[in-house]
Coordinates of C-alpha atoms in Angstrom, one line a residue:
Chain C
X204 CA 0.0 0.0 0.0
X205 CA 1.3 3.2 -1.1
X206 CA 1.7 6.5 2.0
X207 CA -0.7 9.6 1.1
X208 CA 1.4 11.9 -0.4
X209 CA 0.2 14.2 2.2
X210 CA 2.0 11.9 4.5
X211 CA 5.3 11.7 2.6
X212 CA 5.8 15.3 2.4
X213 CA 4.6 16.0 5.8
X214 CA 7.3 13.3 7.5
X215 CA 9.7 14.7 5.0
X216 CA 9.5 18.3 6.3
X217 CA 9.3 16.9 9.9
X218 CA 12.5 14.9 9.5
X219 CA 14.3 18.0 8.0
X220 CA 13.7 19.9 11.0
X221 CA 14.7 17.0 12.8
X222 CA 18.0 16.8 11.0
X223 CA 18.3 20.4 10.9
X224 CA 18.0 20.8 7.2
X225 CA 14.8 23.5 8.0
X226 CA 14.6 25.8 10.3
X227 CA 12.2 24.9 13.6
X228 CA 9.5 27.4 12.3
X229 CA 8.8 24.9 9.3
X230 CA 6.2 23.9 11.3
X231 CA 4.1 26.2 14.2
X232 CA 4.4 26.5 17.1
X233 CA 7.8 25.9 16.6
X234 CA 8.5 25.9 20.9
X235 CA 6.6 22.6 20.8
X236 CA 8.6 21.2 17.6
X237 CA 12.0 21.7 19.9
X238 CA 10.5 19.2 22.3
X239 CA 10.8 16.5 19.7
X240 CA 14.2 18.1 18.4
X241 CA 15.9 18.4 21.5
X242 CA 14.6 14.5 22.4
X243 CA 16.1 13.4 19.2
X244 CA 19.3 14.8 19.8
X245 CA 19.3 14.2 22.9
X246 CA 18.6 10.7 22.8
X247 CA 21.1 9.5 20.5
X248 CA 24.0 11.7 22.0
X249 CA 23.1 9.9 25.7
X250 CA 23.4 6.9 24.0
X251 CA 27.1 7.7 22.9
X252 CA 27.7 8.9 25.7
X253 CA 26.5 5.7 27.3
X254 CA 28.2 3.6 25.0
X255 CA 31.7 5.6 24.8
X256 CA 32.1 6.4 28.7
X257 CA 36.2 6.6 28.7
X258 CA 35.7 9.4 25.5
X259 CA 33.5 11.5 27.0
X260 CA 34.5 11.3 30.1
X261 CA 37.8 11.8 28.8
X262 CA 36.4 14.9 26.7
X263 CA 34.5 15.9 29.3
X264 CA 30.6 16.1 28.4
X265 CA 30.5 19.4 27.1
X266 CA 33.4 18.9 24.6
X267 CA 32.2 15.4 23.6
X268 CA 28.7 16.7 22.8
X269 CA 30.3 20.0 21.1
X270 CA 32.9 18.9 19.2
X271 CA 32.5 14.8 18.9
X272 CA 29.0 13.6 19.6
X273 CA 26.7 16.6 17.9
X274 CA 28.8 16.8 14.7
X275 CA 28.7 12.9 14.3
X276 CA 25.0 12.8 14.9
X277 CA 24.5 15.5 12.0
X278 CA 26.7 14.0 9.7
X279 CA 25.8 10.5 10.2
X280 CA 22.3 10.1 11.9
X281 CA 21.5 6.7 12.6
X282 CA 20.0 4.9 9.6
X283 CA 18.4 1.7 11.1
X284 CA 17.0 0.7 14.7
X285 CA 20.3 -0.4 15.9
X286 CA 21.8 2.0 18.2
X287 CA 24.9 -0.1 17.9
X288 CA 25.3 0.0 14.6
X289 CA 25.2 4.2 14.7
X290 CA 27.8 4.2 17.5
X291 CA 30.3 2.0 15.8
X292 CA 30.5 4.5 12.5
X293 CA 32.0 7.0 14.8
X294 CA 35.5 5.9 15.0
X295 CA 36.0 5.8 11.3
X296 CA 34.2 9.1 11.2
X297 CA 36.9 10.6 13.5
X298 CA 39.4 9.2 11.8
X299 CA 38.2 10.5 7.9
X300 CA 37.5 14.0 10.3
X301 CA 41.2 13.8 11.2
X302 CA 39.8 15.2 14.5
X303 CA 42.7 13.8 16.9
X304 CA 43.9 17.4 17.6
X305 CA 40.7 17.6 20.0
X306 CA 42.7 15.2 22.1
X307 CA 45.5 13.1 21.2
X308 CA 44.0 10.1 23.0
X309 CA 40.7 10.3 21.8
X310 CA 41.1 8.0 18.7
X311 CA 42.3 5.3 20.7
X312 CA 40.1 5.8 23.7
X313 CA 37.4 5.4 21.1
X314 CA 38.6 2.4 19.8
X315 CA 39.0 0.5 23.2
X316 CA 35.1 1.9 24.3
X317 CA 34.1 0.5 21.0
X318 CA 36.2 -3.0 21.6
X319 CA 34.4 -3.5 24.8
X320 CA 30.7 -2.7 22.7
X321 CA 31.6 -4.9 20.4
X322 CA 32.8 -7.9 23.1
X323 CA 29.3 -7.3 24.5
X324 CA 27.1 -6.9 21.5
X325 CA 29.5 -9.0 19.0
X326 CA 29.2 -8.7 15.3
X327 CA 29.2 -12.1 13.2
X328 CA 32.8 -12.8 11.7
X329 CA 34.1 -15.1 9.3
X330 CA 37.0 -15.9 11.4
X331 CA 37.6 -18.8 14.0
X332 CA 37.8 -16.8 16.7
X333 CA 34.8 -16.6 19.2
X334 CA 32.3 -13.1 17.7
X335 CA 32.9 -11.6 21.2
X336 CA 36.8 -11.8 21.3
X337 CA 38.0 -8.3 20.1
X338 CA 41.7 -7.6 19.5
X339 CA 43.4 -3.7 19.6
X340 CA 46.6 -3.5 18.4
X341 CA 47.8 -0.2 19.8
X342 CA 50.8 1.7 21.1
X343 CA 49.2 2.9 24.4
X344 CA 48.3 0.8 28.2
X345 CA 45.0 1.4 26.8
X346 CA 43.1 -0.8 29.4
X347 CA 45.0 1.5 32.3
X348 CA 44.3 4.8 30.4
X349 CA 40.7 3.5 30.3
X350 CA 40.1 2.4 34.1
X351 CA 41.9 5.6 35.2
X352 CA 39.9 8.1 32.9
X353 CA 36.4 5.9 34.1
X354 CA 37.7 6.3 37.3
X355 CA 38.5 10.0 36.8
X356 CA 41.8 9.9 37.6
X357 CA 44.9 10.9 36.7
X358 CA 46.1 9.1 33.5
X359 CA 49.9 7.2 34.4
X360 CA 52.5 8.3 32.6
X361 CA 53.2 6.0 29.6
X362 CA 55.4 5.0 26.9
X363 CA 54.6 4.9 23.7
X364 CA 55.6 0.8 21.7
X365 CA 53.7 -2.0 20.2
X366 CA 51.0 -3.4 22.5
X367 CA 48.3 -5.8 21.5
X368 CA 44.7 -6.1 24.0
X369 CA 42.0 -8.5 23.8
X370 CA 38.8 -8.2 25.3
X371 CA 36.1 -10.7 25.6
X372 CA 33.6 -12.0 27.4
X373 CA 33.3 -14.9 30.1
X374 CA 29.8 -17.3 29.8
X375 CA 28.0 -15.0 31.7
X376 CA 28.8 -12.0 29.4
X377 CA 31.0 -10.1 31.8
X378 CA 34.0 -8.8 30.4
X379 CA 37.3 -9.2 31.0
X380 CA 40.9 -7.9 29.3
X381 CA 44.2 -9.2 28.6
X382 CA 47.3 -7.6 27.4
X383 CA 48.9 -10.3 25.5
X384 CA 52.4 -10.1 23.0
X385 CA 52.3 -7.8 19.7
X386 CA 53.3 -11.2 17.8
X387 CA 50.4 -13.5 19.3
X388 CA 48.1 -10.4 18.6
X389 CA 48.8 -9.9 14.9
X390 CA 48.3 -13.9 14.6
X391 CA 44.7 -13.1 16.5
X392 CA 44.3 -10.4 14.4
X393 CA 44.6 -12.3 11.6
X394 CA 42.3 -15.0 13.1
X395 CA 39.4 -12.8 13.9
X396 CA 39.2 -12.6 9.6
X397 CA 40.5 -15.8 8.6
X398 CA 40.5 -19.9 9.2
X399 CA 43.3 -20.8 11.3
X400 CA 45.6 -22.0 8.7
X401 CA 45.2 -18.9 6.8
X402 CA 46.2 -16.3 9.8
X403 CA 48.7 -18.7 9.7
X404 CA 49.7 -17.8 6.2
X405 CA 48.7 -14.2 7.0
X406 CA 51.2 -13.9 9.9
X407 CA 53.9 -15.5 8.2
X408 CA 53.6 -13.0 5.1
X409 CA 53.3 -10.5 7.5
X410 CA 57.0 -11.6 8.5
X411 CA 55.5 -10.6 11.8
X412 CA 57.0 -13.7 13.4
X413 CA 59.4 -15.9 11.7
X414 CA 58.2 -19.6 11.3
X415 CA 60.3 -21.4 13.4
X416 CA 60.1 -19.1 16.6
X417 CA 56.1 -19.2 16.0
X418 CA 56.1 -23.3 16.1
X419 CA 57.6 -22.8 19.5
X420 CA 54.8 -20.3 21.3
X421 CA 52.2 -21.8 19.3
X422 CA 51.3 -24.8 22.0
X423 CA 51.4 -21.9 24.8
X424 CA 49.0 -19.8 23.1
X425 CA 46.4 -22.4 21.8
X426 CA 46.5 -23.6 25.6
X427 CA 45.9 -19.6 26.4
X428 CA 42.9 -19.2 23.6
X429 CA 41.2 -22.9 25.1
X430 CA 41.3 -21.7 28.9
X431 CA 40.0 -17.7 28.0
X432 CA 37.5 -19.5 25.5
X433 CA 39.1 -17.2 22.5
X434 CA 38.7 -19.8 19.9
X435 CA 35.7 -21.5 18.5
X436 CA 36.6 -25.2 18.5
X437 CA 33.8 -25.6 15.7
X438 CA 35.1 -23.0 13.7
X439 CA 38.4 -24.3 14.2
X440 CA 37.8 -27.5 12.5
Chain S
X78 CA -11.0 -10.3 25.2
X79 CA -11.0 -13.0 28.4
X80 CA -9.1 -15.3 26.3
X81 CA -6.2 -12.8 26.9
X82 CA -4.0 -13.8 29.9
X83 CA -5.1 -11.3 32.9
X84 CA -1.6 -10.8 34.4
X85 CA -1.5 -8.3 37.4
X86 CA 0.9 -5.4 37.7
X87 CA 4.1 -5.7 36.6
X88 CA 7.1 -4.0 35.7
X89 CA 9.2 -2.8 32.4
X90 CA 12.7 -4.9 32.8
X91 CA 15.7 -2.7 33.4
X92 CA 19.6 -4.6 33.2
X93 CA 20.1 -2.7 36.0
X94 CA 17.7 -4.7 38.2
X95 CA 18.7 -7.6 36.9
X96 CA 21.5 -9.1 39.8
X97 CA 18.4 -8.3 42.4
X98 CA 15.8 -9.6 40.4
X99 CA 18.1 -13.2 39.8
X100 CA 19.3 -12.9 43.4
X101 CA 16.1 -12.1 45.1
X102 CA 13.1 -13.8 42.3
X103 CA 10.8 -10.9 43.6
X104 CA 6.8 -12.0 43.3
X105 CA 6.5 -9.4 39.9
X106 CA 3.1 -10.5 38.2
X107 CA 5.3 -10.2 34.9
X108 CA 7.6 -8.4 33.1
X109 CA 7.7 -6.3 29.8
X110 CA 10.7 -6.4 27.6
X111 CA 11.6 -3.6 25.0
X112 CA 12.3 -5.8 22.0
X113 CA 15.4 -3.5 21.0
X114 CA 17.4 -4.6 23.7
X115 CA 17.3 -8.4 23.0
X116 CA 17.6 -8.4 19.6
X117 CA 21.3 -8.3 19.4
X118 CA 21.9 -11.2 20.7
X119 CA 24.8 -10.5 23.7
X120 CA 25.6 -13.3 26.4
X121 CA 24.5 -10.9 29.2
X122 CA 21.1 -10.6 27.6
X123 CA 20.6 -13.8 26.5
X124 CA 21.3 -14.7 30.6
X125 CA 18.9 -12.5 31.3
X126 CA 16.4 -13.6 29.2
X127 CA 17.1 -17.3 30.2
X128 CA 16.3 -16.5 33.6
X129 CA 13.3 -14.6 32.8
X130 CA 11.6 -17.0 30.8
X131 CA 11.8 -19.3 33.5
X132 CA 10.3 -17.4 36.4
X133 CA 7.9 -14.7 34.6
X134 CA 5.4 -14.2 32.1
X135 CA 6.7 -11.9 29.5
X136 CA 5.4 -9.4 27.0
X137 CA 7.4 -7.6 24.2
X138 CA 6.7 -4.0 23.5
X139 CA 8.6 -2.4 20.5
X140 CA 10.3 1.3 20.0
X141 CA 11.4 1.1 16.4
X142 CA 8.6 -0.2 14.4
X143 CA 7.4 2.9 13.2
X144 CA 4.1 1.8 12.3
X145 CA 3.0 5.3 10.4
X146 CA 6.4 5.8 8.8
X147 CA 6.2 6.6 5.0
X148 CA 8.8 4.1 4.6
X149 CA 7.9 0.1 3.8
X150 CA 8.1 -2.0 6.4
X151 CA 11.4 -3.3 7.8
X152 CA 10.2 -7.1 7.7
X153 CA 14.1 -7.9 8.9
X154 CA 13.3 -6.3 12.0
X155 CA 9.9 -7.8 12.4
X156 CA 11.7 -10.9 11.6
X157 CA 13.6 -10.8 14.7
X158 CA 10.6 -9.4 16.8
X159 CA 8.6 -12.3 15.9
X160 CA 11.5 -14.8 16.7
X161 CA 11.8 -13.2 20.2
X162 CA 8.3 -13.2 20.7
X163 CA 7.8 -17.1 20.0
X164 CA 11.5 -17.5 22.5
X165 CA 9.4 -16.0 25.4
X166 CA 6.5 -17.0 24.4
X167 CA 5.1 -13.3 24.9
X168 CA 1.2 -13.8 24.3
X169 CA 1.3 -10.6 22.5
X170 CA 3.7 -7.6 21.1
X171 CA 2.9 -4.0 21.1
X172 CA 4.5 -0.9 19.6
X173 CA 3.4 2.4 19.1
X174 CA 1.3 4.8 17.2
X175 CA 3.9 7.0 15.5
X176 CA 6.8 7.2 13.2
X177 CA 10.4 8.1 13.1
X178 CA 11.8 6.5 9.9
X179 CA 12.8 8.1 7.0
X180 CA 14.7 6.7 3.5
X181 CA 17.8 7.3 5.3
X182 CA 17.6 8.3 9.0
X183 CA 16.1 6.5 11.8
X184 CA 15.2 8.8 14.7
X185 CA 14.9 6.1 17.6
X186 CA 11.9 8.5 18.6
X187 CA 8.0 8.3 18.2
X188 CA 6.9 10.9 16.4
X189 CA 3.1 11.9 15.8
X190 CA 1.5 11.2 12.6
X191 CA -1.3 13.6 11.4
X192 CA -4.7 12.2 12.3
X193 CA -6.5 12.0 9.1
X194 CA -8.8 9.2 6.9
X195 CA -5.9 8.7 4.3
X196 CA -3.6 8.1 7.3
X197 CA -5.6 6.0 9.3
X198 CA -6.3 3.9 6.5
X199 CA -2.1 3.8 5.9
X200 CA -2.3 2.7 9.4
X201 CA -4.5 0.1 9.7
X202 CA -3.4 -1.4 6.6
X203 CA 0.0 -1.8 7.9
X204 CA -0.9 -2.9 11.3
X205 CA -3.2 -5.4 10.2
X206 CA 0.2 -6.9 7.8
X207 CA 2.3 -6.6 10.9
X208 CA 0.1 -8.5 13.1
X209 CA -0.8 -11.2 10.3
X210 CA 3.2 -11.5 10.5
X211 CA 3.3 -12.0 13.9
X212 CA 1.5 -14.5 14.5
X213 CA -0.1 -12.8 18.0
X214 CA -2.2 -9.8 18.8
X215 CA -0.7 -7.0 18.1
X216 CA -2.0 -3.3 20.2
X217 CA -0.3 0.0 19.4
X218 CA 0.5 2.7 22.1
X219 CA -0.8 6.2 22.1
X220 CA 1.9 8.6 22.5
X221 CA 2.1 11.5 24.8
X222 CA 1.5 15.0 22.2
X223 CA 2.9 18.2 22.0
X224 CA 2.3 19.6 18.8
X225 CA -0.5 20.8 18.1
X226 CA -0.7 19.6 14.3
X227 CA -2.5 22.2 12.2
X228 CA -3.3 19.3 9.2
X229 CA -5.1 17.2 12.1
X230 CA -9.0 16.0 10.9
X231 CA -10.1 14.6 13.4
X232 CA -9.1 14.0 17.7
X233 CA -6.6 11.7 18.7
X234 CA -9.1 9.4 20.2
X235 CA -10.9 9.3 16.9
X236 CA -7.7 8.2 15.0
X237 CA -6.8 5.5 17.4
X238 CA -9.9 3.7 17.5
X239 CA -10.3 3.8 13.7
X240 CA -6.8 2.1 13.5
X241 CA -7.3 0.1 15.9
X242 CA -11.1 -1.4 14.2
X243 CA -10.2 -0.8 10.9
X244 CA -6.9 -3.4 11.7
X245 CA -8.5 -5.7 14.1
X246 CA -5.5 -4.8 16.2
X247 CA -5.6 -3.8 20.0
X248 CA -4.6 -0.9 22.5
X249 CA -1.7 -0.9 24.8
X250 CA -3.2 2.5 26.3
X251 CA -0.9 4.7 28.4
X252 CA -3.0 6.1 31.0
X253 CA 0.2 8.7 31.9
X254 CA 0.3 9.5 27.7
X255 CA -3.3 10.3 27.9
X256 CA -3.6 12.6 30.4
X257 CA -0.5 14.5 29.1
X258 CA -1.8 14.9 25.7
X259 CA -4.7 16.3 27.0
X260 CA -3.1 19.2 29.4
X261 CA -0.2 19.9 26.3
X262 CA -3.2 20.2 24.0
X263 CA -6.3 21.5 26.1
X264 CA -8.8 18.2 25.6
X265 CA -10.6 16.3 27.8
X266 CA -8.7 13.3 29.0
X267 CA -12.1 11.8 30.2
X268 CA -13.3 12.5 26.5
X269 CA -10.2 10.6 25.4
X270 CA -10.9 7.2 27.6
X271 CA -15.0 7.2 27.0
X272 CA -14.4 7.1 23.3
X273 CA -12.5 4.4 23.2
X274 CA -13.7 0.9 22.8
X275 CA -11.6 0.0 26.1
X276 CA -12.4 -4.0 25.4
X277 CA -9.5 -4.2 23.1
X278 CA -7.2 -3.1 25.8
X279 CA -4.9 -5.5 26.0
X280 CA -2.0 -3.7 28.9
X281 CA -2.2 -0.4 30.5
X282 CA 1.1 1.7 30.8
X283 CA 1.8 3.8 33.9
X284 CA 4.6 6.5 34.6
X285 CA 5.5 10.1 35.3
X286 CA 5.9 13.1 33.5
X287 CA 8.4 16.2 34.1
X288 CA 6.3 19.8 34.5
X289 CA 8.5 21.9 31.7
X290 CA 6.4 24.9 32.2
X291 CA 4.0 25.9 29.7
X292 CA 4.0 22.0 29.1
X293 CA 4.1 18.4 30.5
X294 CA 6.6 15.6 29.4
X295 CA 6.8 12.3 29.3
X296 CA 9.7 11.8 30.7
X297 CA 9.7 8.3 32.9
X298 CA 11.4 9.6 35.9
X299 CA 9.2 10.3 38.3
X300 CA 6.6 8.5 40.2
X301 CA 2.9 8.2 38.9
X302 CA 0.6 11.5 39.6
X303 CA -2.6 11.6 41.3
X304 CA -4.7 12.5 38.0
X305 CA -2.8 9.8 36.6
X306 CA -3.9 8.0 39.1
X307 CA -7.2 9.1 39.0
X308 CA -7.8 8.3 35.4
X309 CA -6.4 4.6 35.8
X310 CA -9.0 4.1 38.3
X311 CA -11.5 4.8 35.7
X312 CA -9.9 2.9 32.9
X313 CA -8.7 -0.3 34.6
X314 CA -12.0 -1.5 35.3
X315 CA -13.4 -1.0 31.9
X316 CA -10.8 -2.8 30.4
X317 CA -12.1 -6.1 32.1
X318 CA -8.9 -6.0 34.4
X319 CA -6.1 -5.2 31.5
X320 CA -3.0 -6.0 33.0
X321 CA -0.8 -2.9 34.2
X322 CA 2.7 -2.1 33.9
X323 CA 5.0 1.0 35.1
X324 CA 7.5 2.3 32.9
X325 CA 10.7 4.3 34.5
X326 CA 13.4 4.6 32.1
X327 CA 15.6 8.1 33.1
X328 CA 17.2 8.1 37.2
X329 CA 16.0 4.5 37.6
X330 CA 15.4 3.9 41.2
X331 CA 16.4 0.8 43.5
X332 CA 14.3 -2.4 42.1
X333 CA 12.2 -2.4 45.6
X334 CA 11.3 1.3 45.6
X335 CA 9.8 1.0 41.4
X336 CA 8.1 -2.5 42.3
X337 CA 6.3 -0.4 45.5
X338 CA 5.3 2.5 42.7
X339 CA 4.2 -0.4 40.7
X340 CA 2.2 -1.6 43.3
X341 CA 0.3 0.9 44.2
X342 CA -2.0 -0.4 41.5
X343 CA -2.8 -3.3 43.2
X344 CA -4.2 -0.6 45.9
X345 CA -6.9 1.2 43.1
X346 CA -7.6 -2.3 41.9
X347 CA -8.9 -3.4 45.2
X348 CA -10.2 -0.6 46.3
X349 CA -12.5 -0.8 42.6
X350 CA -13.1 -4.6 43.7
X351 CA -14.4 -3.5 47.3
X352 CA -16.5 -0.8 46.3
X353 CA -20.3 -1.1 47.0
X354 CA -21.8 -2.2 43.7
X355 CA -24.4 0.7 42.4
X356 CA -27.8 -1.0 41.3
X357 CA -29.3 1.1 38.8
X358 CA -33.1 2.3 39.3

């Protein structure tokens, strides 16, 4: 069945307003068109908020909505039901918005709020790694930069090298973190996307690790991904 | 309408209730899940869920379905609705009377649809499809109004009980919407509720509302008002007993203090039950 065309146009001028593509006064009385304005923005940057805690505490809330959350939302509103889904565009968005001068941990704060999302609401991969197990390669202590900005306070003083970081969930969905070797990350890497005998390949190509040092760790970490229940013995197979 | 389970008072499940409600397996009548958050599937939800299932009836109640939208029906989503709803074994799913989807935004709010015959025929059409699809009654959900919509034909009232005829769908009617539509836009909220055909009630919604001045809002954060109140003493009985649910979504409070708000339904219910029955002359 096809909308009235009244309809159409009506919703279309109501969501302009809403994306603030028309002024308010579009439609009278515009005091009463704010309300649903102000909810709709208001909504969705809570939900960031919610769902990135480290960045906006890290921002602060005023910054975050100002210079982070508000511009995201205009540029990209969310395009299907999934809240998720809308707050997982933003890192990429920062990224293409080259907007690490607001803060120069933001982009990896980001990432790490978005690895734990992800370990809690995982997305379906092809690789043989369990969905919820999320790897961040990164050259910050992310996980202590993290807890101290959630805890508001004062970020340790760091040094910048290779560090890899898994997060993932136990049976009961609570989540945990591990800091694990740059080499056995890039392997996991690789195994979030791929069966394990191509990561294999992957890793090797990579000339990450060199074969014959690999053959030797590899029985520590497969005992490693069995006991943190990393690996997906199905996929495995 | 008795064929429809009669369930008490309950409450809208929070995850932040969740370790009291496992620890504790309070007597709630039931619980009322928002679809949304258990249709990602995550291990904490699905332990939720689990648990539920097992100690409490539950019914689904949808934000995103945007019934009036100009857009076609996202039958992915309904997909996933449907699957949840035979999971719990919810004896019905409800969703409201708005929209808030366009070609390429959602706005994960419900926003009012003009009440005219074109729409309400757009309406009914499309809830009829949806509950055809889901395989169990379906009842939309008036919303709380603030705009007063100059291309509007006819009263709110009017609009919902057309839809809800014209479909053969049912009413999940907020008593707290009601009665904030009707101070925001100057009706009669005892108009509203005697123009209904109240029969097809299938659950009643409680909650508060934030005074913002020159209007109300819906805001879920504060406890029930007295002409909220008021009006749910009216309604419930003429619902045949609809079963009643409070909503509190913004500055949650402890699970025992919302389940005591909750429960002072229980109190207008038996005070309705005890009243001296009037025999007409």
């Amino acid at each position: 069945m096809h909308p009235p065309s009244s309809l159409v146009d009506w919703q279309e001028k109501f969501g302009k307003i809403l994306l603030r593509q028309l002024p308010t006064d579009s439609i009278k009385p515009k005091e009463r068109i704010e309300v649903y304005l102000n909810s709709y923005e208001s909504k969705l940057v809570s939900a960031l908020e919610y769902q990135l805690p480290a960045a906006s505490l890290l921002m602060g809330k005023e910054k975050f909505y100002h210079s982070v959350a508000f511009p995201y939302l205009k540029k990209h509103p969310p395009s299907d039901w999934c809240i998720e889904t809308f707050t997982r565009g933003l890192a990429p968005w920062l990224e293409k918005e080259r907007l690490s001068h607001l803060h120069p941990l933001l982009l990896p704060v980001v990432q790490i709020d978005l690895a734990f999302l992800n370990a809690h609401y995982p997305e379906e991969r092809k690789g043989c790694l369990n969905d919820d197990v999320q790897v961040i390669e990164t050259t910050f202590p992310m996980i202590e930069i993290r807890q101290a900005v959630l805890k508001k306070e004062k970020i340790p003083p760091f040094e910048k090298k290779k560090r890899c970081f898994v997060i993932y969930g136990n049976e009961e969905g609570k989540l945990h973190s591990k800091e694990i070797d740059p080499f056995h990350g890039r392997l996991l890497h690789w195994m979030t996307k791929h069966s394990f005998e191509e990561a294999i390949r992957q890793l090797v190509q990579d000339r990450s690790l060199p074969l014959d040092s690999l053959e030797s760790v590899l029985p520590t970490w497969g005992a490693m991904w069995g006991e943190m229940r990393w690996i997906d013995e199905k996929r495995l197979s | 309408m008795s064929s429809f389970p009669r369930f008490g008072i309950g409450l809208g499940f929070r995850m932040v209730h969740f370790e009291t409600i496992r620890q504790e397996k309070p007597s709630i009548d039931w619980f009322e899940l928002i679809s949304e958050h258990f249709l990602l599937k995550s291990k904490r939800s699905q332990t939720a869920l689990e648990f539920l299932k097992a100690h409490y009836p539950l019914v689904l109640h949808g934000v995103s379905l945007a019934i009036g939208s100009s857009e076609p029906i996202d039958f992915e989503y309904l997909k996933k609705v449907k699957a949840l709803a035979r999971e719990v074994k919810a004896p019905w799913v409800s969703d409201h009377l708005s929209w808030g989807r366009l070609k390429k935004a959602h706005f994960h709010d419900l926003l009012p649809l003009p009440h005219t015959p074109e729409v309400v025929e757009f309406v009914s059409e499309r809830a009829r499809i949806v509950q055809d699809f889901l395989e169990v009654p379906f009842a939309l959900e008036n919303l709380s109004s603030y705009l007063p919509i100059k291309e509007h034909q006819m009263p709110e009232w009017e609009f919902y009980r057309q839809i809800v005829e014209k479909s053969g769908t049912y009413m999940m009617l907020d008593v707290n919407n009601i009665y904030v539509s009707s101070k925001n836009l100057g009706f009669s909220a005892d108009t509203y509720i005697d123009s209904l055909p109240l029969e097809k009630v299938l659950q009643i919604h409680l909650a508060g509302y934030k005074e913002m001045g020159d209007f109300l809002f819906d805001s879920h954060d504060h406890p029930v008002s007295n002409p909220v109140w008021e009006l749910y003493r009216k309604v419930w009985p003429r619902t045949g007993g609809a079963s009643t649910l409070l909503e509190w979504d913004e500055h949650i409070p402890p699970f025992y203090e919302l389940w005591a708000e909750a429960k002072k339904a229980k109190h207008f219910q038996e005070e309705i039950f005890h009243a001296p029955t009037l025999v007409p002359c």
